[in-house]
XYZ file of C-alpha atoms in Angstrom:
398
model
C 255.523 -51.598 261.978
C 254.748 -55.132 260.957
C 251.474 -56.532 260.505
C 250.763 -60.578 260.646
C 248.504 -61.180 257.570
C 247.650 -64.620 258.888
C 245.555 -62.291 261.531
C 242.349 -61.151 261.088
C 243.458 -57.342 262.353
C 246.592 -57.595 260.608
C 244.562 -58.237 257.121
C 242.312 -55.130 258.081
C 245.210 -53.037 258.545
C 247.231 -54.326 255.594
C 243.712 -53.608 253.748
C 243.392 -49.739 255.440
C 247.024 -48.985 254.327
C 245.948 -50.580 250.391
C 242.994 -48.612 250.282
C 244.810 -45.403 251.277
C 247.401 -45.410 249.188
C 245.389 -45.935 245.999
C 243.201 -42.844 247.486
C 246.047 -41.196 247.461
C 247.905 -41.530 244.528
C 244.449 -41.314 242.539
C 244.939 -38.458 240.189
C 242.109 -36.166 239.735
C 240.568 -36.127 236.104
C 239.787 -32.494 234.657
C 236.740 -32.371 232.437
C 235.398 -29.159 230.815
C 231.606 -28.475 229.492
C 230.178 -25.845 227.731
C 226.403 -24.612 229.050
C 224.360 -26.555 226.868
C 221.870 -29.367 227.325
C 223.945 -31.647 225.428
C 226.794 -31.693 228.402
C 224.223 -34.035 229.937
C 226.145 -36.974 230.196
C 229.264 -35.683 231.890
C 226.800 -34.201 234.420
C 224.751 -37.131 234.795
C 227.978 -39.382 235.095
C 228.942 -36.929 238.020
C 225.740 -36.323 239.529
C 224.847 -40.429 239.517
C 228.146 -41.292 241.068
C 229.194 -43.238 237.888
C 232.901 -41.579 237.781
C 233.140 -42.816 241.266
C 231.580 -46.132 240.273
C 234.564 -46.914 238.176
C 237.305 -45.611 240.331
C 237.816 -41.895 239.293
C 238.031 -38.417 240.810
C 236.306 -36.062 238.180
C 235.948 -32.555 238.449
C 234.027 -30.637 236.383
C 234.858 -27.286 235.127
C 232.620 -25.160 233.607
C 234.160 -23.278 230.425
C 233.357 -20.072 228.546
C 233.543 -20.660 225.566
C 234.935 -23.402 222.742
C 237.928 -21.387 222.206
C 239.093 -21.976 225.948
C 237.689 -26.092 225.488
C 240.530 -26.486 222.672
C 243.247 -23.966 224.462
C 242.745 -26.171 227.791
C 242.940 -29.516 226.545
C 245.745 -28.598 224.274
C 247.781 -27.433 227.026
C 246.719 -30.217 229.667
C 244.900 -27.802 231.819
C 241.720 -29.960 231.099
C 242.130 -33.440 230.324
C 239.501 -33.808 228.264
C 235.745 -31.983 227.772
C 232.248 -32.034 226.138
C 233.418 -30.706 222.667
C 231.906 -30.509 219.305
C 232.614 -33.351 217.254
C 234.215 -31.195 214.372
C 236.575 -29.212 216.429
C 239.590 -31.521 216.605
C 239.231 -31.728 212.758
C 238.921 -28.055 212.192
C 241.828 -27.589 214.619
C 244.214 -29.984 212.830
C 243.446 -28.327 209.318
C 244.280 -24.742 210.828
C 240.595 -23.404 210.690
C 239.889 -23.349 213.988
C 243.870 -23.476 215.719
C 247.058 -24.011 215.021
C 247.635 -26.727 212.266
C 248.714 -29.906 213.697
C 247.466 -29.496 216.835
C 245.939 -32.858 217.926
C 242.507 -33.388 220.018
C 241.834 -36.847 220.464
C 238.072 -38.109 219.982
C 237.409 -41.024 222.338
C 233.762 -41.232 221.949
C 230.198 -39.574 220.809
C 228.032 -38.269 223.682
C 224.846 -37.478 221.813
C 223.018 -37.029 218.343
C 220.548 -34.218 217.094
C 219.250 -31.148 219.411
C 220.879 -28.354 217.786
C 218.660 -25.781 215.785
C 218.874 -22.589 213.897
C 217.130 -19.556 215.804
C 215.677 -16.883 213.168
C 215.457 -13.253 214.663
C 211.954 -11.380 214.799
C 212.554 -9.616 211.405
C 211.523 -13.278 209.763
C 208.622 -13.756 211.684
C 205.854 -13.503 209.003
C 208.339 -14.628 206.070
C 208.863 -18.030 206.698
C 208.193 -20.622 208.990
C 209.319 -24.183 210.705
C 211.516 -26.152 207.744
C 210.129 -24.046 205.128
C 213.838 -23.522 202.906
C 212.707 -22.599 199.858
C 211.417 -18.756 201.172
C 214.979 -18.405 203.055
C 216.832 -16.745 200.175
C 213.511 -14.257 199.363
C 213.295 -13.282 203.150
C 216.928 -12.696 203.372
C 216.587 -10.545 200.542
C 213.889 -8.374 201.817
C 215.699 -7.882 205.280
C 219.018 -6.807 203.281
C 217.184 -4.049 201.568
C 217.179 -2.697 205.151
C 220.541 -3.935 206.875
C 223.030 -6.251 206.937
C 222.492 -9.569 207.752
C 224.338 -11.705 209.836
C 224.220 -15.311 211.295
C 226.125 -16.726 214.335
C 227.380 -19.583 215.002
C 230.034 -21.081 217.711
C 233.627 -21.755 216.689
C 234.909 -22.029 212.865
C 234.653 -25.574 211.604
C 232.441 -26.783 214.659
C 229.189 -28.296 213.849
C 227.119 -25.368 214.782
C 229.233 -23.534 211.580
C 228.830 -26.711 209.478
C 224.709 -26.908 210.285
C 224.566 -23.171 209.308
C 225.923 -23.252 206.286
C 224.648 -26.590 205.136
C 221.315 -24.732 205.473
C 222.194 -21.274 203.333
C 223.635 -24.045 200.833
C 220.247 -25.827 200.920
C 218.127 -22.661 200.341
C 220.608 -21.577 197.403
C 222.237 -18.429 199.277
C 225.369 -17.817 198.562
C 227.347 -17.510 202.290
C 229.496 -14.519 200.705
C 226.329 -12.487 200.863
C 225.864 -12.522 204.451
C 227.780 -12.427 207.773
C 228.893 -15.084 209.558
C 230.438 -14.446 212.795
C 231.388 -16.401 216.142
C 229.593 -15.757 219.520
C 230.168 -18.532 222.418
C 226.808 -20.395 223.019
C 225.259 -18.686 226.480
C 225.989 -15.491 224.699
C 223.977 -15.917 221.616
C 220.517 -14.876 223.207
C 221.858 -11.724 224.903
C 223.731 -10.904 221.192
C 220.441 -11.184 219.736
C 218.477 -8.797 221.849
C 220.710 -6.568 221.154
C 220.093 -6.857 217.135
C 223.625 -8.050 216.797
C 222.773 -10.886 214.371
C 219.719 -12.072 212.790
C 219.919 -15.840 213.517
C 222.347 -18.112 214.872
C 223.013 -22.029 214.961
C 223.785 -23.400 218.396
C 222.958 -26.236 220.917
C 219.929 -26.049 223.024
C 218.722 -24.640 225.629
C 219.661 -20.974 224.155
C 217.365 -21.819 221.001
C 214.837 -22.350 223.485
C 215.088 -19.065 225.478
C 215.011 -16.912 222.648
C 211.673 -18.332 221.535
C 210.846 -18.150 224.872
C 211.797 -14.599 225.799
C 209.968 -13.779 222.147
C 213.374 -12.411 220.710
C 213.438 -15.347 217.754
C 212.152 -18.424 216.647
C 213.473 -21.998 216.073
C 213.283 -22.223 212.040
C 215.063 -25.776 211.394
C 216.577 -28.117 213.947
C 219.855 -30.081 212.928
C 218.213 -33.216 213.166
C 216.191 -31.928 210.358
C 219.291 -31.070 208.240
C 221.364 -34.702 209.098
C 218.836 -37.099 210.837
C 220.659 -38.716 214.003
C 224.260 -36.616 213.111
C 227.117 -37.032 216.001
C 227.060 -33.300 217.681
C 229.295 -33.340 220.741
C 231.934 -35.927 221.782
C 234.371 -36.594 224.329
C 237.742 -35.168 223.426
C 240.828 -35.506 225.035
C 244.239 -34.312 225.610
C 246.594 -36.578 223.228
C 249.241 -37.040 226.180
C 246.338 -38.598 228.635
C 244.891 -40.440 225.933
C 248.574 -42.495 225.771
C 249.673 -41.939 229.294
C 246.269 -42.788 231.046
C 244.643 -45.307 228.848
C 242.974 -46.980 231.631
C 241.735 -44.365 233.298
C 240.304 -43.016 229.982
C 238.417 -46.158 229.516
C 236.867 -46.267 232.549
C 235.751 -42.877 232.029
C 234.511 -43.818 228.682
C 232.323 -46.163 230.690
C 230.752 -44.053 233.120
C 229.738 -41.618 230.610
C 228.320 -44.437 228.145
C 226.044 -45.599 231.428
C 225.088 -41.776 231.842
C 223.882 -41.991 228.248
C 221.676 -44.883 228.964
C 220.488 -43.965 231.675
C 219.578 -40.261 230.246
C 217.484 -42.050 227.132
C 215.012 -43.520 229.403
C 212.616 -40.085 228.828
C 211.488 -40.770 232.679
C 214.984 -39.984 233.507
C 215.337 -36.727 231.721
C 213.117 -34.492 234.146
C 215.729 -35.342 236.405
C 218.826 -34.474 234.333
C 216.920 -31.389 233.543
C 217.187 -30.094 237.574
C 220.422 -30.507 237.352
C 221.215 -29.052 234.265
C 219.344 -26.047 235.465
C 221.620 -24.879 238.009
C 223.553 -21.944 238.120
C 227.093 -23.991 238.178
C 225.697 -25.873 235.079
C 223.560 -24.525 232.202
C 221.879 -22.175 234.138
C 218.955 -21.505 231.955
C 215.219 -22.019 232.884
C 214.155 -25.688 233.774
C 210.845 -25.774 231.688
C 213.049 -25.057 228.581
C 215.671 -27.414 229.085
C 212.913 -29.929 230.228
C 210.898 -29.547 227.257
C 213.206 -29.957 224.610
C 214.858 -32.816 226.125
C 211.532 -34.744 226.149
C 211.347 -33.554 222.283
C 208.956 -30.951 222.374
C 209.972 -27.057 220.869
C 207.665 -24.084 221.651
C 209.095 -23.000 218.318
C 208.048 -18.892 218.833
C 206.367 -16.264 216.809
C 203.054 -18.208 216.919
C 204.302 -21.323 215.405
C 203.050 -23.553 217.738
C 204.647 -26.517 219.287
C 206.728 -28.993 217.283
C 207.230 -32.753 218.530
C 209.685 -34.951 217.694
C 209.723 -38.610 217.718
C 213.112 -40.762 218.057
C 215.113 -37.903 216.608
C 215.300 -35.131 219.283
C 218.567 -35.281 221.609
C 219.802 -38.927 222.002
C 222.488 -39.805 224.115
C 222.644 -43.772 223.571
C 219.727 -45.296 221.367
C 220.370 -48.916 221.632
C 224.147 -48.145 221.172
C 223.489 -45.935 217.371
C 224.731 -42.952 219.335
C 228.460 -43.496 220.853
C 230.763 -45.005 217.985
C 233.065 -42.432 216.690
C 232.980 -42.482 213.026
C 236.175 -41.646 211.111
C 233.625 -41.178 207.917
C 231.634 -38.666 209.893
C 235.063 -36.548 210.502
C 236.066 -37.143 206.791
C 232.418 -35.804 206.078
C 233.110 -32.227 208.365
C 236.421 -32.122 206.603
C 234.992 -32.270 203.282
C 232.442 -29.412 204.146
C 235.193 -27.246 204.584
C 236.534 -27.945 201.461
C 232.989 -27.430 199.927
C 232.856 -23.789 201.526
C 236.010 -22.423 200.633
C 237.280 -22.758 204.264
C 240.214 -24.943 202.941
C 241.822 -24.293 199.910
C 243.080 -27.866 198.813
C 241.924 -30.978 200.233
C 243.482 -32.371 203.318
C 244.542 -36.155 203.945
C 240.994 -37.415 204.590
C 241.764 -40.518 205.936
C 245.151 -39.965 207.727
C 243.555 -37.036 209.757
C 240.646 -39.401 210.424
C 242.674 -42.059 211.832
C 244.898 -39.752 213.750
C 242.208 -38.299 215.831
C 239.833 -41.096 215.951
C 240.200 -43.368 218.815
C 237.851 -46.016 217.471
C 239.792 -49.147 218.774
C 239.705 -47.564 221.836
C 236.069 -47.335 221.534
C 235.736 -51.063 220.589
C 237.856 -52.395 223.326
C 235.538 -50.270 225.786
C 232.463 -51.266 223.935
C 233.424 -55.053 223.801
C 233.795 -54.902 227.787
C 230.686 -53.764 227.937
C 229.075 -55.852 225.783
C 227.579 -52.780 223.850
C 226.999 -52.599 219.631
C 229.613 -50.802 217.137
C 228.454 -49.005 214.665
C 229.659 -49.405 210.726
C 232.139 -47.123 209.862
C 233.258 -45.979 206.544
C 230.384 -46.572 204.253
C 228.183 -43.990 202.399
C 225.695 -41.938 203.627
C 223.652 -39.325 203.178
C 222.181 -36.146 204.691
C 218.759 -34.333 204.410
C 219.644 -31.520 201.578
C 222.443 -32.807 200.147
C 223.922 -35.538 197.671
C 225.062 -39.056 198.667
C 228.453 -39.071 200.953
C 231.112 -41.945 199.930
C 233.933 -41.539 202.045
C 236.399 -43.585 199.837
C 235.313 -41.154 196.617
C 235.118 -37.906 198.069
C 236.084 -36.045 194.710
C 232.879 -37.262 193.328
C 230.977 -35.996 196.179
C 232.548 -32.268 196.120
C 231.772 -32.132 192.389
C 228.062 -32.581 192.600
C 227.239 -30.942 196.044
C 226.180 -27.770 196.470
C 228.343 -24.797 197.058
């Protein structure tokens, strides 16, 4: 059937045909997430219609564990996911998966907002951020039972916060047990005394405090202020063959990050996250910690964070994926004996971090790009210079 494009009715039919063909050919993009508060950028982009605004058909898939996320990204069942920033480095180096497997980091989703929760056994032995008392408290509990701590994925961010905390406290990590438990199962496992502490993202620290089974001892931003936490991580083939769709996805998520950093919007975000198909945790706990207010538990009162609670954009400081940060995590693997030999830090970071792609998106959105490959320091550690990691490893605590 022919349509005369000089006729208004003909133009209308042509437009309908074009729109229909675009709709039919649009590929559904599947993004995974773990039920944690910091999956909020993906949830907000979906709920606010931002993926649709950028011409994308995105399905969000709630996953049971970080291992599930890893496997599904690698086999292409997921195009991408809300993911631990350090997971691609852990997997590539063989700590958390098959060595050489590539998961690409497109952007950072949030800074801060994780914590280490200790069981009631520690309640009268130490309080909030009392690092100097940790060693003696552990020894006192070890006099009657083994002490085990949980994290969420080998070489993941929560694993490294836990190990940095032990090192800062002067505790030999080999003197305690360290096990892997998926985030949503942390509270239930502490209830049945499977561990004496855990390192995890919110809201599970807040849930443990609200249920009276533990208390928030230290937040991850106390260990490294404004650290990278979760990232948008994508399947390598998807990044190579769907560059335009990935860029549009990143733009939608960056808009969501900006929206989330308007504090008056966070209560709305909390009402989405509390739903069973997202995080499925109490609204009051999710909302309070999103707003920077942490009821610590164990009668320690409320800790209010200002500027260093969970952030998603922070004037453009959050989203740049930095190779130096990836190199820092790999240095931790060597520091704590998870790798027996130093990897090729720079080559691996360049392979896995899509900083050039982020730069394109940032330029198109007129948002800032943060400097990379410059020295920085975390709270309880020595200076880290990505150009001289050997010097760092010689002087840091093991």
